[in-house]
Short mmCIF file of C-alpha atoms and ligand atoms in Angstrom, two decimals:
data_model
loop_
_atom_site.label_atom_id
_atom_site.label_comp_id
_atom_site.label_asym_id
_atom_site.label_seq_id
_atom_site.Cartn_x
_atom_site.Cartn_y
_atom_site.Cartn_z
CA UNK N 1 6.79 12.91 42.96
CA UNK N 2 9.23 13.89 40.33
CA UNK N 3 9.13 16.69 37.69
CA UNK N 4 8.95 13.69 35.20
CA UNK N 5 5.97 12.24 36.93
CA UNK N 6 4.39 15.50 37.38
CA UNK N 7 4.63 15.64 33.12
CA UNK N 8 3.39 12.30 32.48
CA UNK N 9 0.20 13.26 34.74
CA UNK N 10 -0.33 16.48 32.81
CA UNK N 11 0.24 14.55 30.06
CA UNK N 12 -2.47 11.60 31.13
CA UNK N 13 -4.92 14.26 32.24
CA UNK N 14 -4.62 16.37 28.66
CA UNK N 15 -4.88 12.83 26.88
CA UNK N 16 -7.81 11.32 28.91
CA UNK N 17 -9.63 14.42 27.59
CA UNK N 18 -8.83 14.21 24.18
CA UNK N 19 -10.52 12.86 21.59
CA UNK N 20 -9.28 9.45 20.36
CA UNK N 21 -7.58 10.47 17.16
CA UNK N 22 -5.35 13.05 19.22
CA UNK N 23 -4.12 9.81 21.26
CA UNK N 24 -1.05 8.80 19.05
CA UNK N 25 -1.18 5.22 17.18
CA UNK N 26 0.28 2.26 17.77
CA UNK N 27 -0.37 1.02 14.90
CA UNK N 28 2.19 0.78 12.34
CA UNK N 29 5.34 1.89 14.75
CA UNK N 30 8.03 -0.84 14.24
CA UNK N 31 9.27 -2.98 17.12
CA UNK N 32 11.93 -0.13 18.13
CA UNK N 33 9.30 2.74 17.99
CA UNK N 34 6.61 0.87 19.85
CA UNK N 35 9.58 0.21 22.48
CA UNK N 36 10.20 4.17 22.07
CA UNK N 37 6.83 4.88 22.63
CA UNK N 38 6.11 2.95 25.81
CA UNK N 39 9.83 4.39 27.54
CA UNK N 40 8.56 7.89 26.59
CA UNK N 41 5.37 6.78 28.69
CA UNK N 42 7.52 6.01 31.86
CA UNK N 43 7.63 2.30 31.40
CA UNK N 44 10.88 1.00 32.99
CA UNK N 45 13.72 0.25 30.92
CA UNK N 46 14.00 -3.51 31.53
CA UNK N 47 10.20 -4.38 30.85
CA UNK N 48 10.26 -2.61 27.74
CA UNK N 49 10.98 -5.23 25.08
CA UNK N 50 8.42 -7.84 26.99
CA UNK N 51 5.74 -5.77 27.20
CA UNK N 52 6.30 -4.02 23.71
CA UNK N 53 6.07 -8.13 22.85
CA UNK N 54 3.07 -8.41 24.47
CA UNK N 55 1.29 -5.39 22.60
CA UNK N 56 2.12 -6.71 18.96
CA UNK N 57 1.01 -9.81 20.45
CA UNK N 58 -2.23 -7.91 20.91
CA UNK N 59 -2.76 -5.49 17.70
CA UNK N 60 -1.21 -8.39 15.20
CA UNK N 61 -2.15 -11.61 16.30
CA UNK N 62 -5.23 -11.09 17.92
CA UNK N 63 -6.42 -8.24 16.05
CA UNK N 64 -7.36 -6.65 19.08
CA UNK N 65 -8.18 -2.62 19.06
CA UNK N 66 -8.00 -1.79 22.76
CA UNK N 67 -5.79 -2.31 25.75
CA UNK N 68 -8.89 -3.96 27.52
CA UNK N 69 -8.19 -7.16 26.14
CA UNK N 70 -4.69 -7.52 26.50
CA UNK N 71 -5.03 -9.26 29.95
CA UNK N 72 -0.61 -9.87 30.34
CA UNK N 73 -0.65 -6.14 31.62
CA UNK N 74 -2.04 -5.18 34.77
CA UNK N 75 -5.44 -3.06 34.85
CA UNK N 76 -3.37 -0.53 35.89
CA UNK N 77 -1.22 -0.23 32.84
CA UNK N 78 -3.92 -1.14 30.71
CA UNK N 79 -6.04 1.63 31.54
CA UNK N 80 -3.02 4.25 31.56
CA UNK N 81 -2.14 3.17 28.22
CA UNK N 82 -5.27 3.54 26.90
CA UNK N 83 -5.54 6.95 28.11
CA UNK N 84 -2.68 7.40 25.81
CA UNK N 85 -2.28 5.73 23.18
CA UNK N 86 -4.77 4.36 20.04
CA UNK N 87 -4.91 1.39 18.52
CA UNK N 88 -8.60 1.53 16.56
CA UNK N 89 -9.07 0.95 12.94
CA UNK N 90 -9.49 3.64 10.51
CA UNK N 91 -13.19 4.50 9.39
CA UNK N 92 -15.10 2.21 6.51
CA UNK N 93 -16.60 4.31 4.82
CA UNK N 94 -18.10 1.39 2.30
CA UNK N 95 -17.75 -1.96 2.19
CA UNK N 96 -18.34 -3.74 -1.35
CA UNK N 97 -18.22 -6.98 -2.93
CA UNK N 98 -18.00 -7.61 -6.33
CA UNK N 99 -19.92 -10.86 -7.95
CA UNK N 100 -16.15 -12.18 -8.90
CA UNK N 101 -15.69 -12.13 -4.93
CA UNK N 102 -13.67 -9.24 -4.99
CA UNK N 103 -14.17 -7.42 -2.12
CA UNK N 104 -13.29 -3.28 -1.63
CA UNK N 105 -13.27 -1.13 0.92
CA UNK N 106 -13.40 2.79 1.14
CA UNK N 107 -11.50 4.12 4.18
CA UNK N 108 -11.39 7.63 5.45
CA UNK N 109 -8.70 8.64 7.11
CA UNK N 110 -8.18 10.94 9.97
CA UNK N 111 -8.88 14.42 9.66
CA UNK N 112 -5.83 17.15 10.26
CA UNK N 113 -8.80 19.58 10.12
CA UNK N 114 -11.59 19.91 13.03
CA UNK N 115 -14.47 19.60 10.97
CA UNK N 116 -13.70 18.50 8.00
CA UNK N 117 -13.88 15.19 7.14
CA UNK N 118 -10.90 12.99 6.30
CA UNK N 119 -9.78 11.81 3.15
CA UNK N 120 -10.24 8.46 1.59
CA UNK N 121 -8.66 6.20 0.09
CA UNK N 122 -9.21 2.35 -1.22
CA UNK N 123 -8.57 -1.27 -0.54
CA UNK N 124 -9.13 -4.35 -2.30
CA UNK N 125 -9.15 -8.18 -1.55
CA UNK N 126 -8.53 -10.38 -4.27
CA UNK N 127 -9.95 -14.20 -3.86
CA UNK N 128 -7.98 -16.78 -6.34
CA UNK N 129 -7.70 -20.39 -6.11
CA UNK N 130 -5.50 -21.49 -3.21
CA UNK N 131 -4.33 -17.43 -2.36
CA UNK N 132 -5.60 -14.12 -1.75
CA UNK N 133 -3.99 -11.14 -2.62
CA UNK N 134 -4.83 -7.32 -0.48
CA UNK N 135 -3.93 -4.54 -2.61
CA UNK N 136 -3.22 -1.34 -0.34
CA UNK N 137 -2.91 2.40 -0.87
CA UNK N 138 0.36 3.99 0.13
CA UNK N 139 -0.94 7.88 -0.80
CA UNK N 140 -4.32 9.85 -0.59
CA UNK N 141 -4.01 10.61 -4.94
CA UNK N 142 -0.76 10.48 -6.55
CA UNK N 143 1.23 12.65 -7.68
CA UNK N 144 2.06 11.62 -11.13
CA UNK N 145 -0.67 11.69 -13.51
CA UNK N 146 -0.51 8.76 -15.67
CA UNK N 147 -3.14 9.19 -18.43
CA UNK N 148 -4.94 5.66 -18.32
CA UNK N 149 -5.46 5.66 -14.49
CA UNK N 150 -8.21 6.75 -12.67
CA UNK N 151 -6.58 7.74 -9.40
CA UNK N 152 -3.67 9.88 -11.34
CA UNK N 153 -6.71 12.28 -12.22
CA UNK N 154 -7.37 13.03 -8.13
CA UNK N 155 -5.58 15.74 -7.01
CA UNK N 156 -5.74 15.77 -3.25
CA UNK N 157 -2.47 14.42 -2.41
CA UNK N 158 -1.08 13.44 1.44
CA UNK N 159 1.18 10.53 2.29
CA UNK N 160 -0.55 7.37 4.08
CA UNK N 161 1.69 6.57 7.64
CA UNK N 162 3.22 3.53 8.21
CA UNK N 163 0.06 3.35 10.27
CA UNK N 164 -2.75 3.71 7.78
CA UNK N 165 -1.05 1.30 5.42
CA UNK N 166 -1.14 -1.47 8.01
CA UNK N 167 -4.29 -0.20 9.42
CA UNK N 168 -5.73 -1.50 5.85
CA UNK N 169 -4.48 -4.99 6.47
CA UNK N 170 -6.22 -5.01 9.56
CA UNK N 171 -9.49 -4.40 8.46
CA UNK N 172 -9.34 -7.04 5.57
CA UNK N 173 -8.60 -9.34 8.42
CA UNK N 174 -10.94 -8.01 10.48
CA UNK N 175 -13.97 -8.42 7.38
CA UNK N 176 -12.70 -11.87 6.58
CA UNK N 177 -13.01 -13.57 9.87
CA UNK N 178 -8.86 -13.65 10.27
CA UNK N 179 -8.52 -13.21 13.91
CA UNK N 180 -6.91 -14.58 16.21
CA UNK N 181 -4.01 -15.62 14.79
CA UNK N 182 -4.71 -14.50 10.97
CA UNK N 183 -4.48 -18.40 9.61
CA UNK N 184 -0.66 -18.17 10.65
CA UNK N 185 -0.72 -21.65 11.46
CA UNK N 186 -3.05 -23.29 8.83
CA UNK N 187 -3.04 -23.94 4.70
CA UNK N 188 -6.25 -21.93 4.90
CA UNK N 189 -5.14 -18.08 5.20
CA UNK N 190 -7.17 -15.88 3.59
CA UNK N 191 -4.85 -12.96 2.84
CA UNK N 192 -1.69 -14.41 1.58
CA UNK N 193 0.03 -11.94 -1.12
CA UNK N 194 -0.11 -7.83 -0.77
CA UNK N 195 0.14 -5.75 -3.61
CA UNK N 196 1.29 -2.20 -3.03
CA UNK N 197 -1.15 -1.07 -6.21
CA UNK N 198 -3.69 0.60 -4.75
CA UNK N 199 -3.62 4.61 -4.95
CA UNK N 200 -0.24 6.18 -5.16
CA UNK N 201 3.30 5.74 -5.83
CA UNK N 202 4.48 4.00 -3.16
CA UNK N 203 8.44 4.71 -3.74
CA UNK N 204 6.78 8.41 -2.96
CA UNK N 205 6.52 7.71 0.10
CA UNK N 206 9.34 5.90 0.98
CA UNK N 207 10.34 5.60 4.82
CA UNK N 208 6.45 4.89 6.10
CA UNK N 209 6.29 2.14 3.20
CA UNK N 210 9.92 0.72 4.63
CA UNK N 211 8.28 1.00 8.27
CA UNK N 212 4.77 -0.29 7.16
CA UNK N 213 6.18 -3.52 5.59
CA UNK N 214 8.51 -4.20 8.17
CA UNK N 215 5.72 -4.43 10.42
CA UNK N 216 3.96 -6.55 8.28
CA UNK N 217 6.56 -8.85 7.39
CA UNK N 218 7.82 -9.44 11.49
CA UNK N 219 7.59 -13.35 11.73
CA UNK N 220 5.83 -12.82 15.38
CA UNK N 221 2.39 -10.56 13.66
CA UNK N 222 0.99 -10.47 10.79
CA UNK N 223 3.79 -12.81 9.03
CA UNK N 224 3.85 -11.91 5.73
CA UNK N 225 6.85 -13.03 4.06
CA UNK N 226 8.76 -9.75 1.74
CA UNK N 227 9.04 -12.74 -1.07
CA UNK N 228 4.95 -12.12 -0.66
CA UNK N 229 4.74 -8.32 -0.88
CA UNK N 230 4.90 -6.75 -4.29
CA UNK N 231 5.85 -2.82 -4.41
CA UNK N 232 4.91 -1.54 -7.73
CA UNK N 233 6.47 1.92 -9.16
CA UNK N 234 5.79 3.88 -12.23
CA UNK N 235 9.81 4.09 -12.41
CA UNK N 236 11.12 5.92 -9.75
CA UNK N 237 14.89 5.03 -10.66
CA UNK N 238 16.56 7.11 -8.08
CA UNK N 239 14.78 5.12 -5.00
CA UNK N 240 14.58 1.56 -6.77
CA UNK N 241 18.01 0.61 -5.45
CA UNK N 242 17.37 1.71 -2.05
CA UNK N 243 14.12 0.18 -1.98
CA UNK N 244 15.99 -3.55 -2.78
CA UNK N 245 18.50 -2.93 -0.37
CA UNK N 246 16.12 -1.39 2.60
CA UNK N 247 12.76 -3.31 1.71
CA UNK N 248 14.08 -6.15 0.08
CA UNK N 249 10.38 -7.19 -1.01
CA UNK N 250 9.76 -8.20 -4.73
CA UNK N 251 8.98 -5.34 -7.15
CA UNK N 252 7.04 -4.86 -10.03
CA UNK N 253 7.68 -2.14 -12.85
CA UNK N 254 4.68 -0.19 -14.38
CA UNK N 255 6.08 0.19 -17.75
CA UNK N 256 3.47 0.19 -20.60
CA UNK N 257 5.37 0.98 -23.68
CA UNK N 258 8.56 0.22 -25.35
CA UNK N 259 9.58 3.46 -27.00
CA UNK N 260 10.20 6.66 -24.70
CA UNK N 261 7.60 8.24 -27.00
CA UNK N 262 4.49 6.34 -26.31
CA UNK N 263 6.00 5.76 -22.47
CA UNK N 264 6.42 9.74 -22.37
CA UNK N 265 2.72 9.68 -23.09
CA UNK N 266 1.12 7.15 -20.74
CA UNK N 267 3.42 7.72 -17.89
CA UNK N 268 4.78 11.34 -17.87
CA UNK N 269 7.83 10.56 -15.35
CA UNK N 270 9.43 8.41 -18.17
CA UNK N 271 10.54 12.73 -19.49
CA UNK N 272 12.60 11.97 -15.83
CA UNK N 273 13.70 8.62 -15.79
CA UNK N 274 13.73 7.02 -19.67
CA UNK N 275 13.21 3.64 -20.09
CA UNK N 276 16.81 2.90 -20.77
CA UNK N 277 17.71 3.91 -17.02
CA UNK N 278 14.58 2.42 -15.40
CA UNK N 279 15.56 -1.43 -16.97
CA UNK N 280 19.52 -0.90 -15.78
CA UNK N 281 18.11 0.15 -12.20
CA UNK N 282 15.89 -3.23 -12.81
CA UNK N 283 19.45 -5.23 -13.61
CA UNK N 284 20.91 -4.18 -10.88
CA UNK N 285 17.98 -4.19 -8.20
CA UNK N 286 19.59 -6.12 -5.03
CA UNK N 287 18.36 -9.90 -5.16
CA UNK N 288 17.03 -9.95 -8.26
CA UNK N 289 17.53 -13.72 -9.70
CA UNK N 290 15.61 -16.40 -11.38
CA UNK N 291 14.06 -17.38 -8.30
CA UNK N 292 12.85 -13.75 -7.30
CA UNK N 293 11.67 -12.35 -10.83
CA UNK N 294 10.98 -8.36 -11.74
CA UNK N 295 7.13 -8.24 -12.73
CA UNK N 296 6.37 -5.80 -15.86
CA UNK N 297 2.47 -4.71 -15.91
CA UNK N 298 2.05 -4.06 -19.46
CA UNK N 299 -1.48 -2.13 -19.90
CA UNK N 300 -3.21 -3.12 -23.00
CA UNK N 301 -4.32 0.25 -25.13
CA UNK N 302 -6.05 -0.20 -28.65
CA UNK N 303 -3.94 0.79 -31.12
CA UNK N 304 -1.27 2.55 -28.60
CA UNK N 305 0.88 -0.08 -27.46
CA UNK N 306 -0.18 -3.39 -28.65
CA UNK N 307 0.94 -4.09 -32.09
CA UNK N 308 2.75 -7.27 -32.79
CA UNK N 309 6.44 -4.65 -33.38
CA UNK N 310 5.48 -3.58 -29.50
CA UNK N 311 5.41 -7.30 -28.50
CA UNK N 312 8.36 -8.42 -30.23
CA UNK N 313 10.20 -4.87 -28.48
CA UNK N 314 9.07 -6.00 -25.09
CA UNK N 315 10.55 -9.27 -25.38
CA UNK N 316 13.66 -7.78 -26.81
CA UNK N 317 14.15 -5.00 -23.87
CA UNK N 318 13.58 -7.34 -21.17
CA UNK N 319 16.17 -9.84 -22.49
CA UNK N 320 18.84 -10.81 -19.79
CA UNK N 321 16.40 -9.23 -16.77
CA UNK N 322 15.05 -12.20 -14.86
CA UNK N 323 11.27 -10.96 -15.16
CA UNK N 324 7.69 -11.89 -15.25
CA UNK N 325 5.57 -9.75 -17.75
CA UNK N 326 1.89 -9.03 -16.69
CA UNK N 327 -0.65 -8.06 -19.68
CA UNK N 328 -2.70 -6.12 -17.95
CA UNK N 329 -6.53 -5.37 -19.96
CA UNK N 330 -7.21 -1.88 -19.51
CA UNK N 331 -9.71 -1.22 -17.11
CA UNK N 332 -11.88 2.17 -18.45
CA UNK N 333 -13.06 5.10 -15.92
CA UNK N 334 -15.34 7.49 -16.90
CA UNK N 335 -13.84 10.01 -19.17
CA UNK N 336 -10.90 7.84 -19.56
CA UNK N 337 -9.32 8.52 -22.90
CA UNK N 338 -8.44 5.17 -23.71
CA UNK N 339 -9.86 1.82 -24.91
CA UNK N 340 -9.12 -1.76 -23.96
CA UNK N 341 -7.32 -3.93 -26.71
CA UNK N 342 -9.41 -5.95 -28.70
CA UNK N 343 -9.40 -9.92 -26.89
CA UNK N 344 -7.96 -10.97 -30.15
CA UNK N 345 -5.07 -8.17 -29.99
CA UNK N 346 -4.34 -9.17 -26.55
CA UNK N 347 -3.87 -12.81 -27.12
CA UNK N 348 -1.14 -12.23 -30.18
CA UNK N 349 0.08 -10.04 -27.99
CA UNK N 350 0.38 -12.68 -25.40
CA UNK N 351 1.12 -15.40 -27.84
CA UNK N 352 4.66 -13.50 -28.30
CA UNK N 353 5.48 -13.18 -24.99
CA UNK N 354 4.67 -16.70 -24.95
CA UNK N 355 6.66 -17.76 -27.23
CA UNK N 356 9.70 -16.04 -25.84
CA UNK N 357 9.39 -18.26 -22.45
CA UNK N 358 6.78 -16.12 -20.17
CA UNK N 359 3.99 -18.47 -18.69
CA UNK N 360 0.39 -16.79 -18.15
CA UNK N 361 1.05 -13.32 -18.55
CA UNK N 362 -2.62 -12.30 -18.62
CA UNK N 363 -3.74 -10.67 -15.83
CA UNK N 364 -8.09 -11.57 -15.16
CA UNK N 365 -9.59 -8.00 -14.78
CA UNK N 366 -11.24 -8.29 -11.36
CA UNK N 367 -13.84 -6.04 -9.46
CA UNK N 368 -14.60 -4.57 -12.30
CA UNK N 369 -18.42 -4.46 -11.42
CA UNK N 370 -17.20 -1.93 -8.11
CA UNK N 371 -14.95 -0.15 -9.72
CA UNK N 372 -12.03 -2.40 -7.67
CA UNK N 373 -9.64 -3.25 -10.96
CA UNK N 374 -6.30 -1.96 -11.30
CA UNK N 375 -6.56 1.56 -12.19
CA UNK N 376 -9.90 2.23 -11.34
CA UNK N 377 -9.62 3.62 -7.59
CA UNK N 378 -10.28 6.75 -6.53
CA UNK N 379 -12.01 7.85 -3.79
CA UNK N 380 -14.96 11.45 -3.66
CA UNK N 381 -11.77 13.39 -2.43
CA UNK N 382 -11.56 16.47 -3.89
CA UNK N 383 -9.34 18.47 -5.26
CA UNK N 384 -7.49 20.89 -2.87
CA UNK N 385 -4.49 23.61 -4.29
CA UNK N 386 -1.28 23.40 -2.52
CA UNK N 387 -1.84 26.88 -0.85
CA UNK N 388 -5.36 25.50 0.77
CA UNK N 389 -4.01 22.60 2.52
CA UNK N 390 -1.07 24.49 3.73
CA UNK N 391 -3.28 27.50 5.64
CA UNK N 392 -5.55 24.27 6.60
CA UNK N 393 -2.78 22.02 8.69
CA UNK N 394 -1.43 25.39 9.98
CA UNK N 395 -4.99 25.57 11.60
CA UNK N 396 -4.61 22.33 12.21
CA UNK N 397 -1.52 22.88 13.73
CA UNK N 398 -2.97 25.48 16.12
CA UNK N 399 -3.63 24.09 20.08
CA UNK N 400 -7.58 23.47 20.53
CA UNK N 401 -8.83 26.03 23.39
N1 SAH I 1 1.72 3.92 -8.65
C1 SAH I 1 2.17 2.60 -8.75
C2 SAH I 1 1.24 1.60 -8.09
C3 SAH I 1 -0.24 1.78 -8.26
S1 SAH I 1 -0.94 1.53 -9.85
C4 SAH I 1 2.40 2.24 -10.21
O1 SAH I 1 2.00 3.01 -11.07
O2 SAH I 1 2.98 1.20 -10.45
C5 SAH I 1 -1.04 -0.25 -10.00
C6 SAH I 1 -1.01 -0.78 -11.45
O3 SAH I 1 -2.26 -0.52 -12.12
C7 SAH I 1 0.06 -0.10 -12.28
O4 SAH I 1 0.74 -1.02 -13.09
C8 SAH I 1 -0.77 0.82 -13.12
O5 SAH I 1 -0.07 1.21 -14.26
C9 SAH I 1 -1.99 -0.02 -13.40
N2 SAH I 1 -3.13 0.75 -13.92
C10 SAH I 1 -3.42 2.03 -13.67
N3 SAH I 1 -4.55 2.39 -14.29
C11 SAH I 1 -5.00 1.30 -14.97
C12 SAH I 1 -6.16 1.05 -15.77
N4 SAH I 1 -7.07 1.97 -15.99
N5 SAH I 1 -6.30 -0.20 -16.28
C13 SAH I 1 -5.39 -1.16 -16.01
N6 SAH I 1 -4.29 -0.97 -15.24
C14 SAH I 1 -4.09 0.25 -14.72
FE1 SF4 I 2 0.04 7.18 -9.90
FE2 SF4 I 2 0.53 4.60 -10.50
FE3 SF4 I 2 -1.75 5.80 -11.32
FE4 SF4 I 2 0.58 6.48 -12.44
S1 SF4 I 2 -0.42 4.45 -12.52
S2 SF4 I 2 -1.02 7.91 -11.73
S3 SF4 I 2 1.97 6.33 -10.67
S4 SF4 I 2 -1.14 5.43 -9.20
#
């Protein structure tokens, strides 16, 4: 027996005992890292890419969440491998499902603190005629604290990993019947757009958004094409390039108002990144063409952004961009500070943008009976100051005797 053996049988013994979170995921590692993973593990060099194949195989097209099923490896490497590794879903907290069909989950994610219970965070299905649309999380909170949305006013903040953002795609397929196989094959797939507009700002959290959609987009799992995925981003100019070039999904621009004034307001990084910067980052985002259109959610506020001057601005600024322009009602919270536009308001509103050549830009609240519709998530998560979560994953950090 070599010293390398020797390790990976500490290392078996020490993981056999641990709980199942302390096994690392599988879940969410691209093709190279899952091959990374399994050499680390001893697996021999030549096997690697097959039976990294037959893994994905496992966690993407059957949906399953153990090694026991994945009868291509021998019971031997099964059972090793699940003494190491995880592949279960994250924790639903609540399921609920709105009369519209909407469907939302609360998920609680691991905890970096024995004891303490994870945080949460939200997903929601979408059910339209002839598509479905998941819209995922990509941070615990956000960050930025723009002041019509719910989850800007949570304050507990921690990047999702590539891990937990697919892990939400999995348990949408696992609630809607999508296994084996998630309808890859038929007209009838359930989950057929994702949004990234759940809680966060995904351009925030850049690389494990990168890694999560890779995963998701690989023709050989869950199949989801990038022309399919939506990123939206309150305006994070410096990473909107990078995110065209390294991404290469569609993207969709939270931009509200027309004036740096109001936009100051609503979203406070537009003090950063002015509007005049965010649109030329939009001009030249890499692909963007007729055929693959910038979306602009537009949120409707009485008497802050939706005069007939504001509509006739919006058309104006957008002029030469290839876009799509998404009125979006606003969806109140409690407390929020702001009112929906009047139906009426909204539909001169829309009537311009009309006018100027954009088809349906309405967007249909949804799940607004559960608290589902854009701008409404947040999770019970409370707040924690910077100083408590650091002296919490340094205990964290600390070996369990
Ligand atoms: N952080 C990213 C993505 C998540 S927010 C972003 O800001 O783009 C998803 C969309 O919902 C954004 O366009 C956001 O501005 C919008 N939104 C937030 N709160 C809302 C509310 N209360 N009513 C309607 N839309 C809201
Ligand atoms: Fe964060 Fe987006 Fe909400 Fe602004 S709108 S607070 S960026 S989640």
């Amino acid at each position: 027996m070599t010293t390398l053996d020797i390790a990976h049988e500490k290392r078996e013994d020490a993981l056999a005992a641990a709980p199942r979170a302390l096994r690392p995921s599988l879940v969410g590692l691209t093709r190279p890292q899952l091959m990374e993973a399994l050499s680390g593990f001893g697996l021999p060099e030549k096997q690697l890419r097959m039976r990294a194949g037959q893994i994905w195989n496992g966690i993407y097209n059957r949906g399953l969440t153990s090694f026991e099923g994945m009868t291509t490896l021998s019971k031997e490497l099964r059972q090793k491998l699940e003494a190491a590794f995880d592949m279960s879903r994250l924790e639903i907290v609540t399921e609920q499902k709105s009369v519209d069909g909407t469907r939302k989950w609360l998920l609680r994610l691991p905890s970096a603190v024995p004891g303490v219970p994870g945080p949460e965070i939200e997903t929601v299905y979408i059910p339209e005629e002839g598509r479905g649309t998941l819209c995922v999380s990509s941070q615990v909170g956000c960050t930025l604290t723009c002041t019509f949305c719910h989850t800007g006013t949570q304050k507990l903040v921690r990047n999702l990993t590539a891990g937990e953002i697919v892990g939400q795609i999995l348990i949408a397929r696992d609630a809607l019947g999508e296994w084996p196989d998630g309808g890859r094959n038929s007209e009838d797939r359930l989950i057929t757009n994702i949004v990234l507009m759940g809680m966060g700002e995904p351009l925030y959290n850049f690389d494990n958004v990168r890694d999560a959609l890779e995963v998701v987009s690989d023709g050989e799992g869950l199949s989801l094409s990038k022309r399919r995925i939506t990123l939206s981003t309150s305006g994070v100019v410096p990473m909107i390039e990078k995110a065209g070039a390294d991404i290469g999904c569609m993207l969709a621009i939270s931009l509200h108002a027309v004036n740096d004034e109001t936009r100051n307001k609503l979203v406070p990084l537009n003090k950063k990144y002015p509007i005049a910067e965010l649109l030329d980052a939009c001009r030249n985002y890499p692909g963007v063409s007729n055929a693959r259109r910038i979306t602009f959610e537009y949120v409707m506020l009485k008497g802050v952004n939706d005069s007939l001057e504001d509509a006739k601005s919006l058309v104006r600024l957008l002029k030469g961009i290839p876009s799509k322009i998404n009125l979006i009602p606003f969806n109140p919270w409690p407390g929020s500070p702001y009112e929906c536009s009047d139906w009426e308001t909204i539909e001169k509103f829309a009537d311009v943008v009309n006018r100027a050549g954009y088809a349906s830009p309405v967007r249909t609240p949804r799940g607004r009976d559960i608290m589902a519709a854009c701008g409404q998530l947040k999770s019970d998560t409370v707040k924690k100051r910077a100083s408590e979560r650091f002296r919490d994953e340094k205990t964290a950090a600390q070996p369990i005797a």
